[in-house]
Short mmCIF file of C-alpha atoms and ligand atoms in Angstrom, two decimals:
data_model
loop_
_atom_site.label_atom_id
_atom_site.label_comp_id
_atom_site.label_asym_id
_atom_site.label_seq_id
_atom_site.Cartn_x
_atom_site.Cartn_y
_atom_site.Cartn_z
CA MET A 1 39.38 88.51 -13.49
CA LYS A 2 42.13 88.57 -11.08
CA THR A 3 42.07 84.70 -10.49
CA GLN A 4 42.39 84.15 -13.59
CA ASN A 5 45.86 85.86 -14.07
CA ILE A 6 47.23 83.97 -11.56
CA ASN A 7 46.24 80.73 -13.44
CA ILE A 8 48.15 82.18 -16.08
CA GLU A 9 50.88 83.02 -14.62
CA LYS A 10 50.88 78.98 -12.95
CA GLU A 11 50.79 77.66 -16.76
CA ILE A 12 53.62 79.88 -18.22
CA ALA A 13 56.20 78.73 -14.91
CA THR A 14 54.89 75.04 -15.38
CA GLU A 15 55.25 75.68 -19.30
CA ILE A 16 58.54 77.26 -18.52
CA GLN A 17 59.71 74.66 -15.81
CA ASN A 18 58.93 71.28 -17.84
CA THR A 19 60.80 73.04 -21.21
CA PHE A 20 64.01 74.11 -19.02
CA HIS A 21 64.58 71.56 -16.14
CA THR A 22 67.26 73.37 -14.44
CA ALA A 23 65.61 76.93 -14.54
CA GLU A 24 64.68 78.88 -11.54
CA VAL A 25 61.30 79.76 -12.08
CA ASN A 26 60.12 82.04 -9.14
CA ILE A 27 56.30 83.71 -9.34
CA LYS A 28 57.07 87.10 -8.11
CA ARG A 29 54.03 88.42 -8.14
CA ASN A 30 51.24 89.20 -10.22
CA LYS A 31 52.00 89.33 -13.79
CA ARG A 32 55.56 88.99 -12.81
CA ILE A 33 57.78 86.02 -13.14
CA GLU A 34 60.96 85.56 -12.61
CA VAL A 35 63.74 82.92 -14.48
CA LYS A 36 66.83 82.01 -13.42
CA LEU A 37 69.08 80.60 -16.13
CA ARG A 38 72.65 79.29 -17.22
CA ASN A 39 73.77 81.36 -19.45
CA ASP A 40 73.95 79.04 -22.42
CA LEU A 41 70.22 78.73 -22.08
CA ILE A 42 69.51 82.11 -22.54
CA PRO A 43 69.08 82.50 -26.52
CA PRO A 44 67.50 79.87 -26.93
CA PHE A 45 64.99 80.81 -23.86
CA LEU A 46 64.44 83.94 -25.56
CA SER A 47 63.84 82.30 -29.03
CA TYR A 48 61.23 80.39 -27.62
CA ALA A 49 59.47 82.59 -24.92
CA LYS A 50 59.00 84.52 -28.25
CA ASN A 51 57.75 82.35 -30.92
CA TYR A 52 56.11 79.83 -28.57
CA LEU A 53 54.59 81.75 -25.69
CA THR A 54 54.15 85.16 -27.09
CA PHE A 55 56.44 87.37 -24.86
CA ASN A 56 57.65 89.08 -28.28
CA HIS A 57 58.57 92.84 -26.83
CA LEU A 58 61.66 93.42 -24.84
CA ALA A 59 61.00 95.59 -22.46
CA HIS A 60 64.48 96.16 -21.16
CA PHE A 61 67.94 94.38 -20.81
CA SER A 62 70.28 95.49 -17.76
CA CYS A 63 72.93 93.97 -16.32
CA VAL A 64 73.82 94.23 -12.94
CA ASP A 65 77.47 94.13 -10.90
CA TRP A 66 78.00 91.80 -8.82
CA ILE A 67 81.70 92.97 -7.75
CA GLU A 68 81.50 89.88 -5.08
CA GLN A 69 80.83 87.20 -6.78
CA ASN A 70 82.70 88.30 -9.67
CA GLU A 71 79.86 88.51 -11.90
CA PHE A 72 77.88 89.95 -13.93
CA GLU A 73 73.89 89.84 -13.87
CA LEU A 74 72.63 90.07 -17.06
CA VAL A 75 68.40 91.19 -17.17
CA TYR A 76 66.27 90.52 -19.93
CA ILE A 77 62.45 91.77 -19.12
CA ILE A 78 60.14 90.45 -21.97
CA TYR A 79 56.56 91.37 -22.14
CA SER A 80 53.53 89.32 -24.02
CA TYR A 81 50.62 91.72 -24.96
CA GLU A 82 48.97 88.55 -25.45
CA LYS A 83 49.42 87.34 -21.66
CA GLY A 84 50.21 90.69 -20.07
CA VAL A 85 52.95 88.99 -18.17
CA ILE A 86 56.64 90.16 -17.66
CA VAL A 87 59.28 87.37 -17.54
CA LEU A 88 62.88 88.65 -16.23
CA ALA A 89 65.42 86.20 -17.69
CA LYS A 90 68.45 86.29 -15.52
CA THR A 91 71.75 84.90 -15.86
CA ARG A 92 75.45 84.94 -14.43
CA ILE A 93 78.28 85.78 -16.71
CA ASP A 94 82.37 86.19 -15.77
CA ARG A 95 83.00 89.40 -14.83
CA GLU A 96 86.75 88.86 -16.02
CA LYS A 97 85.85 87.88 -19.46
CA ALA A 98 82.88 89.84 -19.74
CA GLU A 99 81.49 88.28 -23.04
CA PHE A 100 78.10 87.53 -24.39
CA VAL A 101 76.03 86.80 -27.55
CA THR A 102 74.37 89.20 -29.13
CA THR A 103 70.23 89.28 -29.05
CA ARG A 104 69.54 91.18 -32.43
CA HIS A 105 68.39 88.27 -34.42
CA LEU A 106 65.22 88.41 -32.18
CA TRP A 107 64.34 91.97 -31.31
CA TYR A 108 66.27 95.10 -33.07
CA GLN A 109 66.17 97.28 -30.21
CA ALA A 110 68.65 94.56 -28.09
CA GLU A 111 71.44 96.19 -30.77
CA THR A 112 70.81 99.60 -28.44
CA TYR A 113 70.64 98.19 -25.44
CA GLU A 114 73.76 96.06 -26.10
CA ARG A 115 75.90 99.00 -26.83
CA GLU A 116 74.70 100.65 -23.91
CA LEU A 117 76.23 97.71 -21.58
CA HIS A 118 79.16 97.64 -23.74
CA GLU A 119 79.97 101.63 -22.91
CA MET A 120 78.72 101.48 -19.70
CA PHE A 121 79.77 98.04 -17.97
CA GLY A 122 82.66 96.90 -20.64
CA ILE A 123 80.55 93.51 -22.14
CA ASN A 124 81.19 92.12 -25.58
CA PHE A 125 78.31 91.36 -27.14
CA LYS A 126 79.36 88.82 -29.78
CA GLY A 127 77.75 89.05 -33.16
CA ASN A 128 76.33 92.69 -32.53
CA ASP A 129 79.18 94.53 -35.00
CA ARG A 130 77.84 98.25 -33.75
CA LEU A 131 79.60 98.49 -30.81
CA ASN A 132 81.26 100.94 -31.16
CA GLU A 133 80.94 105.02 -29.45
CA PHE A 134 77.66 105.62 -28.07
CA ILE A 135 76.80 107.95 -25.54
CA LEU A 136 80.17 108.93 -24.47
CA GLU A 137 82.49 110.69 -25.86
CA ASP A 138 86.66 109.85 -25.93
CA TRP A 139 86.24 108.05 -22.55
CA GLU A 140 89.53 106.05 -20.99
CA GLY A 141 89.95 103.79 -18.83
CA ILE A 142 87.85 101.34 -16.60
CA PRO A 143 83.91 101.94 -17.65
CA PRO A 144 81.93 104.33 -15.73
CA TYR A 145 78.89 101.83 -13.99
CA ARG A 146 81.16 99.12 -12.97
CA ARG A 147 81.32 99.21 -9.28
CA ASP A 148 85.15 99.39 -8.74
CA PHE A 149 85.17 102.49 -10.81
CA ASP A 150 85.32 105.47 -8.08
CA THR A 151 83.11 107.89 -9.08
CA VAL A 152 84.04 110.71 -6.83
CA LYS A 153 87.26 110.32 -7.35
CA TYR A 154 87.32 110.42 -10.86
CA ALA A 155 84.73 113.65 -10.46
CA THR A 156 87.49 115.32 -8.29
CA ASP A 157 90.39 114.83 -9.98
CA ASN A 158 88.85 115.91 -13.62
CA PHE A 159 86.69 118.44 -12.78
CA TYR A 160 87.36 121.68 -10.92
CA THR A 161 84.95 121.67 -7.83
CA ARG A 162 84.09 125.11 -6.65
CA PRO A 163 84.78 125.40 -2.44
CA GLY A 164 81.78 126.11 -0.85
CA ARG A 165 80.30 122.09 -0.75
CA GLU A 166 82.93 120.92 1.91
CA ASP A 167 80.00 120.84 4.85
CA ALA A 168 77.66 119.26 2.93
CA LYS A 169 76.06 117.05 5.59
CA ASP A 170 75.22 113.00 4.99
CA VAL A 171 71.11 113.76 5.79
CA ARG A 172 70.51 109.79 5.15
CA GLU A 173 70.84 109.09 9.27
CA ASN A 174 68.29 111.78 9.86
CA VAL A 175 66.00 110.85 7.06
CA THR A 176 65.84 107.19 7.82
CA LYS A 177 65.36 107.79 11.70
CA ILE A 178 62.75 109.97 10.42
CA ASN A 179 61.10 107.57 8.06
CA LYS A 180 62.14 104.84 10.94
CA GLU A 181 64.21 102.77 8.58
CA GLU A 182 68.24 101.60 8.85
CA ILE A 183 70.86 102.37 6.66
CA PRO A 184 72.11 99.13 5.08
CA GLU A 185 75.23 97.72 6.17
CA PHE A 186 76.90 97.92 2.95
CA ALA A 187 75.34 101.64 2.32
CA LYS A 188 77.11 103.08 5.59
CA GLU A 189 80.53 102.36 3.77
CA TYR A 190 79.33 104.30 0.88
CA SER A 191 78.07 107.18 2.45
CA VAL A 192 81.20 108.06 4.57
CA ARG A 193 83.56 107.12 1.87
CA SER A 194 81.22 109.95 -0.64
CA LEU A 195 82.05 112.99 1.87
CA LYS A 196 85.44 112.62 1.87
CA MET B 1 82.21 166.43 -36.82
CA ILE B 2 83.05 166.63 -33.64
CA TYR B 3 84.04 163.50 -31.90
CA ASP B 4 84.88 163.83 -28.16
CA LYS B 5 84.59 161.49 -25.56
CA SER B 6 81.43 162.41 -24.31
CA SER B 7 79.73 162.43 -27.73
CA GLY B 8 81.19 158.12 -27.84
CA LYS B 9 79.33 158.00 -24.50
CA ILE B 10 76.29 158.54 -26.30
CA VAL B 11 76.37 156.42 -28.98
CA ASP B 12 76.89 153.59 -26.15
CA ILE B 13 74.35 154.52 -24.08
CA ILE B 14 71.49 154.42 -27.00
CA LYS B 15 73.94 151.09 -28.55
CA ASN B 16 72.91 149.56 -24.89
CA TYR B 17 69.53 150.80 -24.44
CA ALA B 18 68.84 149.07 -27.62
CA ARG B 19 70.57 146.05 -27.18
CA LYS B 20 68.84 145.44 -23.88
CA HIS B 21 65.69 145.54 -25.53
CA SER B 22 66.33 143.03 -27.99
CA LEU B 23 67.33 139.87 -26.30
CA TRP B 24 67.58 136.54 -28.19
CA ILE B 25 68.54 133.41 -27.44
CA VAL B 26 69.71 130.32 -29.27
CA ALA B 27 67.40 127.50 -29.02
CA TYR B 28 69.59 125.02 -27.67
CA GLY B 29 68.75 123.17 -24.07
CA THR B 30 70.79 121.68 -22.38
CA GLY B 31 70.36 119.79 -19.04
CA CYS B 32 66.64 119.88 -17.33
CA GLY B 33 66.40 123.56 -17.31
CA ALA B 34 64.97 123.75 -21.22
CA ILE B 35 61.67 122.96 -19.74
CA GLU B 36 60.97 125.86 -18.13
CA LEU B 37 61.57 128.37 -21.54
CA PRO B 38 58.29 126.78 -23.52
CA PRO B 39 56.09 128.85 -20.15
CA THR B 40 58.54 131.82 -19.60
CA MET B 41 58.50 132.59 -23.49
CA THR B 42 54.55 131.93 -23.72
CA SER B 43 51.29 133.91 -22.70
CA ARG B 44 51.72 132.93 -18.97
CA TYR B 45 54.92 135.41 -18.35
CA ASP B 46 55.24 136.42 -21.92
CA ALA B 47 59.24 137.67 -21.85
CA GLU B 48 58.31 138.77 -25.32
CA ARG B 49 57.37 142.11 -23.10
CA PHE B 50 61.03 142.73 -22.37
CA GLY B 51 62.72 141.53 -25.94
CA ILE B 52 63.03 138.13 -25.13
CA ARG B 53 62.63 136.01 -27.84
CA GLY B 54 64.41 132.36 -29.42
CA SER B 55 66.10 132.70 -32.73
CA ALA B 56 67.36 130.09 -34.65
CA THR B 57 71.00 130.15 -35.43
CA PRO B 58 74.05 130.85 -32.99
CA ARG B 59 74.99 133.75 -35.53
CA GLN B 60 71.52 135.74 -34.85
CA ALA B 61 71.31 135.07 -31.31
CA ASP B 62 72.73 137.67 -28.36
CA VAL B 63 72.68 134.96 -25.64
CA LEU B 64 73.23 131.95 -24.63
CA LEU B 65 71.55 130.18 -22.24
CA ILE B 66 72.86 127.11 -20.55
CA THR B 67 69.82 125.68 -18.36
CA GLY B 68 71.74 122.75 -16.38
CA TYR B 69 74.42 121.00 -16.22
CA LEU B 70 76.80 120.37 -18.91
CA ALA B 71 78.10 116.85 -19.89
CA VAL B 72 81.62 116.67 -21.64
CA LYS B 73 80.45 115.87 -24.97
CA THR B 74 77.75 119.00 -25.06
CA LEU B 75 80.73 121.10 -23.40
CA LYS B 76 82.29 120.52 -26.75
CA ARG B 77 79.49 122.00 -28.88
CA VAL B 78 78.54 124.60 -26.74
CA ILE B 79 81.93 125.78 -26.81
CA ARG B 80 81.30 125.68 -30.70
CA THR B 81 77.81 127.51 -30.35
CA TYR B 82 78.87 130.31 -28.45
CA GLU B 83 82.26 130.75 -30.72
CA GLN B 84 79.94 131.24 -33.55
CA MET B 85 78.16 133.76 -31.83
CA GLN B 86 78.56 137.58 -33.16
CA ASP B 87 79.13 140.42 -30.75
CA PRO B 88 77.41 141.47 -28.59
CA LYS B 89 77.15 138.33 -27.01
CA TYR B 90 75.87 136.93 -23.20
CA VAL B 91 76.14 133.44 -21.23
CA ILE B 92 73.53 133.36 -18.71
CA GLY B 93 74.59 130.27 -16.16
CA PHE B 94 71.11 128.84 -15.18
CA GLY B 95 70.24 126.53 -12.64
CA SER B 96 72.92 125.25 -9.39
CA CYS B 97 74.16 122.52 -12.08
CA THR B 98 76.02 125.57 -13.57
CA ILE B 99 77.20 126.89 -10.65
CA ASN B 100 78.87 124.51 -8.14
CA GLY B 101 77.90 120.97 -9.66
CA GLY B 102 74.07 120.74 -8.41
CA MET B 103 72.95 117.39 -7.46
CA TYR B 104 75.54 115.81 -10.37
CA TRP B 105 78.64 117.02 -8.32
CA ASP B 106 79.90 113.94 -8.12
CA SER B 107 79.31 112.49 -11.73
CA TYR B 108 81.73 111.22 -13.76
CA ASN B 109 81.09 112.99 -16.79
CA THR B 110 79.86 116.65 -15.71
CA VAL B 111 81.23 119.55 -15.04
CA LYS B 112 80.72 121.37 -12.40
CA ALA B 113 81.14 125.14 -12.71
CA LEU B 114 80.95 126.46 -15.74
CA ASP B 115 82.41 129.67 -15.49
CA ARG B 116 85.75 128.16 -16.18
CA TYR B 117 85.21 127.28 -19.61
CA LEU B 118 83.09 130.81 -21.18
CA PRO B 119 82.44 133.62 -19.31
CA VAL B 120 78.93 134.03 -17.63
CA ASP B 121 77.34 136.94 -17.11
CA VAL B 122 73.96 135.84 -14.69
CA TYR B 123 73.56 133.26 -12.99
CA ILE B 124 70.39 132.09 -12.14
CA ASN B 125 70.08 129.92 -9.05
CA GLY B 126 67.73 127.56 -8.29
CA CYS B 127 67.44 123.57 -9.69
CA MET B 128 65.21 124.48 -11.47
CA PRO B 129 64.92 128.42 -11.58
CA ARG B 130 60.68 128.81 -12.29
CA PRO B 131 59.69 131.98 -15.47
CA GLU B 132 60.06 134.27 -12.45
CA ALA B 133 63.78 133.63 -11.44
CA VAL B 134 64.16 133.60 -14.99
CA ILE B 135 62.64 137.13 -16.21
CA SER B 136 64.09 138.26 -12.89
CA GLY B 137 68.17 136.84 -14.15
CA PHE B 138 67.22 138.52 -17.71
CA ILE B 139 66.36 141.52 -16.04
CA GLU B 140 69.45 141.54 -13.86
CA LEU B 141 71.38 141.12 -17.32
CA GLN B 142 69.48 143.93 -18.71
CA LYS B 143 70.92 146.22 -16.16
CA LEU B 144 74.33 145.10 -16.49
CA ILE B 145 74.49 145.88 -20.52
CA GLU B 146 72.84 148.99 -19.66
CA ALA B 147 75.75 150.14 -17.46
CA GLY B 148 78.26 148.50 -19.75
CA LYS B 149 79.30 145.81 -17.37
CA ALA B 150 78.28 142.77 -19.09
CA ASN B 151 81.46 142.36 -20.65
CA GLY B 152 81.97 138.37 -20.82
CA ALA B 153 82.86 138.22 -24.50
CA LYS B 154 85.76 140.65 -23.97
CA LYS B 155 86.68 138.94 -21.05
CA TYR B 156 87.02 135.64 -23.07
CA LYS B 157 88.85 137.03 -25.95
CA GLU B 158 91.30 138.79 -23.34
CA ASN B 159 91.77 135.32 -21.36
CA LEU B 160 91.63 132.58 -23.82
CA ASP B 161 94.40 130.90 -23.30
CA TRP B 162 93.14 130.56 -20.09
CA TYR B 163 89.60 129.28 -20.72
CA ARG B 164 91.08 127.30 -23.64
CA GLU B 165 93.74 125.68 -20.83
CA ASN B 166 90.67 124.48 -19.07
CA GLN B 167 88.81 123.13 -22.04
CA ARG B 168 91.21 120.90 -23.22
CA LYS B 169 91.92 119.69 -19.25
CA VAL B 170 87.80 117.88 -19.53
CA ILE B 171 87.69 117.80 -23.90
CA LYS B 172 90.41 115.00 -24.73
CA ASN B 173 90.27 114.36 -27.60
CA TRP B 174 90.35 118.30 -29.21
CA LYS B 175 88.71 118.54 -32.48
CA MET B 176 87.94 122.03 -32.76
CA PRO B 177 88.27 124.90 -34.98
CA ASP B 178 90.30 127.66 -33.80
CA TYR B 179 88.20 130.77 -34.76
CA ASN B 180 90.39 134.11 -36.14
CA TRP B 181 88.63 136.30 -33.75
S1 LIG C 201 69.91 122.20 -11.49
FE1 LIG C 201 68.88 120.88 -11.25
S2 LIG C 201 67.10 121.01 -12.94
FE2 LIG C 201 68.81 122.56 -13.09
S3 LIG C 201 70.21 120.86 -14.64
FE3 LIG C 201 70.72 120.67 -12.49
S4 LIG C 201 69.57 119.18 -11.20
FE4 LIG C 201 68.40 120.02 -13.70
#
């Protein structure tokens, strides 16, 4: 069974590579393929994957904020019941403009994901006419999942903090020591900031 | 019939005794804690032996259980629910999130101290409190009721301006009805 499955992934990967020459296809591990694409190739790729490669289930659609590169990375996770393989289709869009096209015509549930990304990251999906208020109510200011949104500051400014938690300690140093791990460089800065 | 102070007190004692043994909870769960209510109610812990039961609507209920963190959106609904309840009414804050924010202390959308927005009679701490703790909190509330000290609703009426001010601070788009009690 297992040896068969690895062949399936290779087959799919070459199939994708042959159709989309500019795509960057990696087999991450058993049953998982990552496809990085130019953003204008995403709609044709998804439609091709759905209709031709039988990836007819949109398992998840999310976004990563790469503030350092001034880009949003959109991640479509699609699954084929027939092949039992997951494909992660990734693409980058401009962070300032934050605009993309909808994939509602392929999967109806994409609409809900797009509404969430619209609310939490402020991405506008052209063609989706239901990008209205979703989970947050009466939200003003920058969307909360963007990395330049300072959650701690917002929370302390807007909500009353009961005194008594000032001595909360950053336990991560001890935890990493016990587990013989290291705090990554970027995370150090955040842990210090959140304590102030 | 002579109505002096002492007889009024006896009436109060009887009233409080009756109230104490019939606490109906609004079936409204917020946050994670509502998942502890089914075991509290069912045969393992059987809260009904203390007179604690669920009720369908706020108008029939006595106790508003706030079972965890409150998003601003939920807070709106909770305030409306509380204001629709009829006297006698009590509020129980359930879990660390209602006390000081718990693990959501730095969240962009949850309030951190429930007693700024609603008058809390009893807090139950823990994240999350097990049914034993819930029942012990209820027994605490029963003691307060019997002693005539569970007067959160009175406090809310008397300090309505202070509560409203705090509520309006977090609820930006205020479209709440004003009840004239
Ligand atoms: S106190 Fe813990 S269990 Fe309760 S709502 Fe908060 S996080 Fe959830």
